[in-house]
mmCIF file of C-alpha atoms in Angstrom:
data_model
loop_
_atom_site.group_PDB
_atom_site.id
_atom_site.type_symbol
_atom_site.label_atom_id
_atom_site.label_comp_id
_atom_site.label_asym_id
_atom_site.label_seq_id
_atom_site.Cartn_x
_atom_site.Cartn_y
_atom_site.Cartn_z
ATOM 1 C CA MET A 1 80.746 110.290 86.849
ATOM 2 C CA LYS A 2 83.312 109.506 83.957
ATOM 3 C CA TYR A 3 85.395 106.172 83.919
ATOM 4 C CA ILE A 4 88.553 105.046 82.863
ATOM 5 C CA VAL A 5 89.414 101.271 82.801
ATOM 6 C CA VAL A 6 93.145 99.984 82.635
ATOM 7 C CA SER A 7 93.501 96.253 81.969
ATOM 8 C CA GLY A 8 96.224 94.018 81.875
ATOM 9 C CA GLY A 9 94.697 90.682 83.510
ATOM 10 C CA VAL A 10 97.517 88.777 85.420
ATOM 11 C CA VAL A 11 100.017 89.511 83.986
ATOM 12 C CA SER A 12 102.194 91.736 86.583
ATOM 13 C CA GLY A 13 104.808 94.462 86.380
ATOM 14 C CA LEU A 14 103.110 95.774 82.729
ATOM 15 C CA GLY A 15 103.134 99.305 84.009
ATOM 16 C CA LYS A 16 99.050 99.863 84.455
ATOM 17 C CA GLY A 17 99.512 101.077 88.093
ATOM 18 C CA ILE A 18 101.879 103.722 86.349
ATOM 19 C CA THR A 19 100.197 104.226 83.547
ATOM 20 C CA ILE A 20 96.952 104.876 85.543
ATOM 21 C CA SER A 21 98.458 107.635 87.700
ATOM 22 C CA SER A 22 100.056 109.570 84.371
ATOM 23 C CA ILE A 23 96.732 109.822 82.575
ATOM 24 C CA GLY A 24 95.459 110.507 86.334
ATOM 25 C CA ARG A 25 98.082 113.137 86.391
ATOM 26 C CA LEU A 26 96.971 114.612 82.734
ATOM 27 C CA LEU A 27 93.631 114.883 83.931
ATOM 28 C CA LEU A 28 94.026 116.735 87.538
ATOM 29 C CA SER A 29 95.951 118.862 84.996
ATOM 30 C CA ALA A 30 93.290 119.558 82.854
ATOM 31 C CA GLY A 31 91.465 120.694 86.104
ATOM 32 C CA LEU A 32 89.370 117.401 86.298
ATOM 33 C CA THR A 33 89.442 115.771 89.938
ATOM 34 C CA VAL A 34 90.261 111.740 90.090
ATOM 35 C CA THR A 35 90.007 108.777 92.133
ATOM 36 C CA SER A 36 90.852 105.711 91.491
ATOM 37 C CA ILE A 37 90.160 101.915 92.146
ATOM 38 C CA LYS A 38 92.173 99.082 91.755
ATOM 39 C CA ILE A 39 90.238 95.667 91.580
ATOM 40 C CA ASP A 40 92.777 92.886 91.591
ATOM 41 C CA PRO A 41 91.024 89.064 91.095
ATOM 42 C CA TYR A 42 92.490 87.241 94.081
ATOM 43 C CA LEU A 43 90.760 85.352 96.623
ATOM 44 C CA ASN A 44 92.437 87.068 99.431
ATOM 45 C CA VAL A 45 90.856 89.673 100.937
ATOM 46 C CA ASP A 46 93.695 92.392 101.188
ATOM 47 C CA ALA A 47 97.170 91.841 100.292
ATOM 48 C CA GLY A 48 98.349 92.126 104.529
ATOM 49 C CA THR A 49 99.034 88.630 104.486
ATOM 50 C CA MET A 50 100.505 88.107 100.866
ATOM 51 C CA SER A 51 104.052 86.810 100.067
ATOM 52 C CA PRO A 52 105.959 89.914 99.451
ATOM 53 C CA PHE A 53 108.390 87.604 96.981
ATOM 54 C CA GLU A 54 104.925 86.911 94.949
ATOM 55 C CA HIS A 55 102.825 90.237 95.219
ATOM 56 C CA GLY A 56 105.570 92.610 96.494
ATOM 57 C CA GLU A 57 105.516 94.798 99.467
ATOM 58 C CA VAL A 58 102.130 95.927 101.273
ATOM 59 C CA PHE A 59 101.030 99.689 101.229
ATOM 60 C CA THR A 60 98.755 100.596 104.075
ATOM 61 C CA LEU A 61 96.507 103.188 103.930
ATOM 62 C CA ASP A 62 95.009 105.647 106.400
ATOM 63 C CA ASP A 63 92.219 103.705 107.238
ATOM 64 C CA GLY A 64 94.591 100.536 107.808
ATOM 65 C CA GLY A 65 93.486 98.886 104.676
ATOM 66 C CA GLU A 66 96.489 96.802 103.363
ATOM 67 C CA ALA A 67 96.941 96.770 99.280
ATOM 68 C CA ASP A 68 98.932 96.573 96.596
ATOM 69 C CA LEU A 69 102.163 99.404 96.099
ATOM 70 C CA ASP A 70 99.928 101.116 93.281
ATOM 71 C CA LEU A 71 97.274 102.670 95.818
ATOM 72 C CA GLY A 72 100.682 104.265 97.164
ATOM 73 C CA ASN A 73 101.392 105.422 93.708
ATOM 74 C CA TYR A 74 97.764 106.488 93.037
ATOM 75 C CA GLU A 75 98.009 108.450 96.157
ATOM 76 C CA ARG A 76 101.202 110.578 95.546
ATOM 77 C CA PHE A 77 100.914 110.827 92.054
ATOM 78 C CA LEU A 78 97.383 112.226 92.338
ATOM 79 C CA GLY A 79 97.288 114.051 95.696
ATOM 80 C CA VAL A 80 94.133 111.477 97.304
ATOM 81 C CA ARG A 81 93.649 109.622 100.278
ATOM 82 C CA LEU A 82 92.447 106.546 99.208
ATOM 83 C CA GLY A 83 90.651 104.104 101.671
ATOM 84 C CA LYS A 84 90.671 99.972 102.037
ATOM 85 C CA ASP A 85 87.677 100.107 99.473
ATOM 86 C CA ASN A 86 89.391 102.039 96.903
ATOM 87 C CA ASN A 87 91.181 98.355 96.241
ATOM 88 C CA ILE A 88 88.643 95.762 95.356
ATOM 89 C CA THR A 89 89.527 92.229 95.701
ATOM 90 C CA THR A 90 87.240 89.182 95.003
ATOM 91 C CA GLY A 91 87.678 87.427 98.513
ATOM 92 C CA LYS A 92 86.302 90.970 99.573
ATOM 93 C CA VAL A 93 83.410 91.014 96.893
ATOM 94 C CA TYR A 94 82.428 86.918 97.538
ATOM 95 C CA ARG A 95 82.801 87.806 101.764
ATOM 96 C CA ARG A 96 80.182 90.870 101.284
ATOM 97 C CA VAL A 97 77.874 88.530 98.761
ATOM 98 C CA ILE A 98 78.374 85.678 101.476
ATOM 99 C CA ALA A 99 77.307 87.726 103.971
ATOM 100 C CA ARG A 100 74.376 89.376 102.855
ATOM 101 C CA GLU A 101 73.096 85.744 101.717
ATOM 102 C CA ARG A 102 73.540 84.718 105.455
ATOM 103 C CA ARG A 103 71.499 87.869 106.532
ATOM 104 C CA GLY A 104 68.763 86.895 104.412
ATOM 105 C CA ASP A 105 69.208 89.731 101.688
ATOM 106 C CA TYR A 106 68.379 88.068 98.535
ATOM 107 C CA LEU A 107 65.266 86.465 100.138
ATOM 108 C CA GLY A 108 66.371 82.591 99.621
ATOM 109 C CA LYS A 109 67.193 83.201 95.893
ATOM 110 C CA THR A 110 70.103 81.079 94.644
ATOM 111 C CA VAL A 111 73.301 83.414 95.107
ATOM 112 C CA GLN A 112 75.179 83.011 91.789
ATOM 113 C CA VAL A 113 78.029 84.825 89.993
ATOM 114 C CA VAL A 114 75.693 86.414 87.150
ATOM 115 C CA PRO A 115 73.886 88.634 88.942
ATOM 116 C CA HIS A 116 75.172 88.858 92.691
ATOM 117 C CA ILE A 117 78.933 89.130 91.844
ATOM 118 C CA THR A 118 78.549 90.874 88.440
ATOM 119 C CA ASN A 119 76.039 93.289 90.974
ATOM 120 C CA GLU A 120 78.058 93.483 94.064
ATOM 121 C CA ILE A 121 81.553 95.152 91.877
ATOM 122 C CA GLN A 122 79.192 97.264 89.703
ATOM 123 C CA ASP A 123 77.315 98.739 93.144
ATOM 124 C CA TRP A 124 80.755 98.397 94.803
ATOM 125 C CA ILE A 125 82.668 100.573 92.201
ATOM 126 C CA GLU A 126 80.052 103.272 91.747
ATOM 127 C CA ARG A 127 80.071 103.635 95.806
ATOM 128 C CA VAL A 128 83.686 104.223 96.005
ATOM 129 C CA ALA A 129 83.839 106.345 92.610
ATOM 130 C CA ARG A 130 81.884 108.804 94.461
ATOM 131 C CA GLU A 131 83.500 109.095 97.900
ATOM 132 C CA PRO A 132 85.627 112.044 98.767
ATOM 133 C CA VAL A 133 89.289 111.549 98.530
ATOM 134 C CA THR A 134 90.566 114.897 98.620
ATOM 135 C CA GLU A 135 90.725 117.567 100.906
ATOM 136 C CA GLY A 136 88.174 119.548 99.090
ATOM 137 C CA GLY A 137 85.806 116.994 99.381
ATOM 138 C CA GLY A 138 83.366 115.992 96.815
ATOM 139 C CA GLU A 139 83.032 113.846 93.942
ATOM 140 C CA ALA A 140 85.407 113.341 91.453
ATOM 141 C CA ASP A 141 84.862 114.088 87.719
ATOM 142 C CA VAL A 142 86.919 110.557 86.670
#
């Protein structure tokens, strides 16, 4: 699995989503299979309750996940079906780590940003990147 990362900080409207979709389309034309994951830094669990004036419209995924419109662009440009786990938010990551802490998964250790949050983000990306997103199934190349 190879990864391409497009970063733009917290500045919205720079064209990161279209850039990602366009790069993905070029990779598809080269015969590769692709997937997409969007990582948002906000503490909201998803975009469902966010103001459309501040964040834009919500795109509803096939599994009911409510995400940024960029995920809709990825689906259309790349011919893939993404799920709610293809949109990672800080809120989702913290919720998962706290749930693990409450279950005792960390065996009484002090839960910290490093390594627990950073490991969760890395594990999430690796897991979701391997999920099939096309009719034929199979893991993506990029």
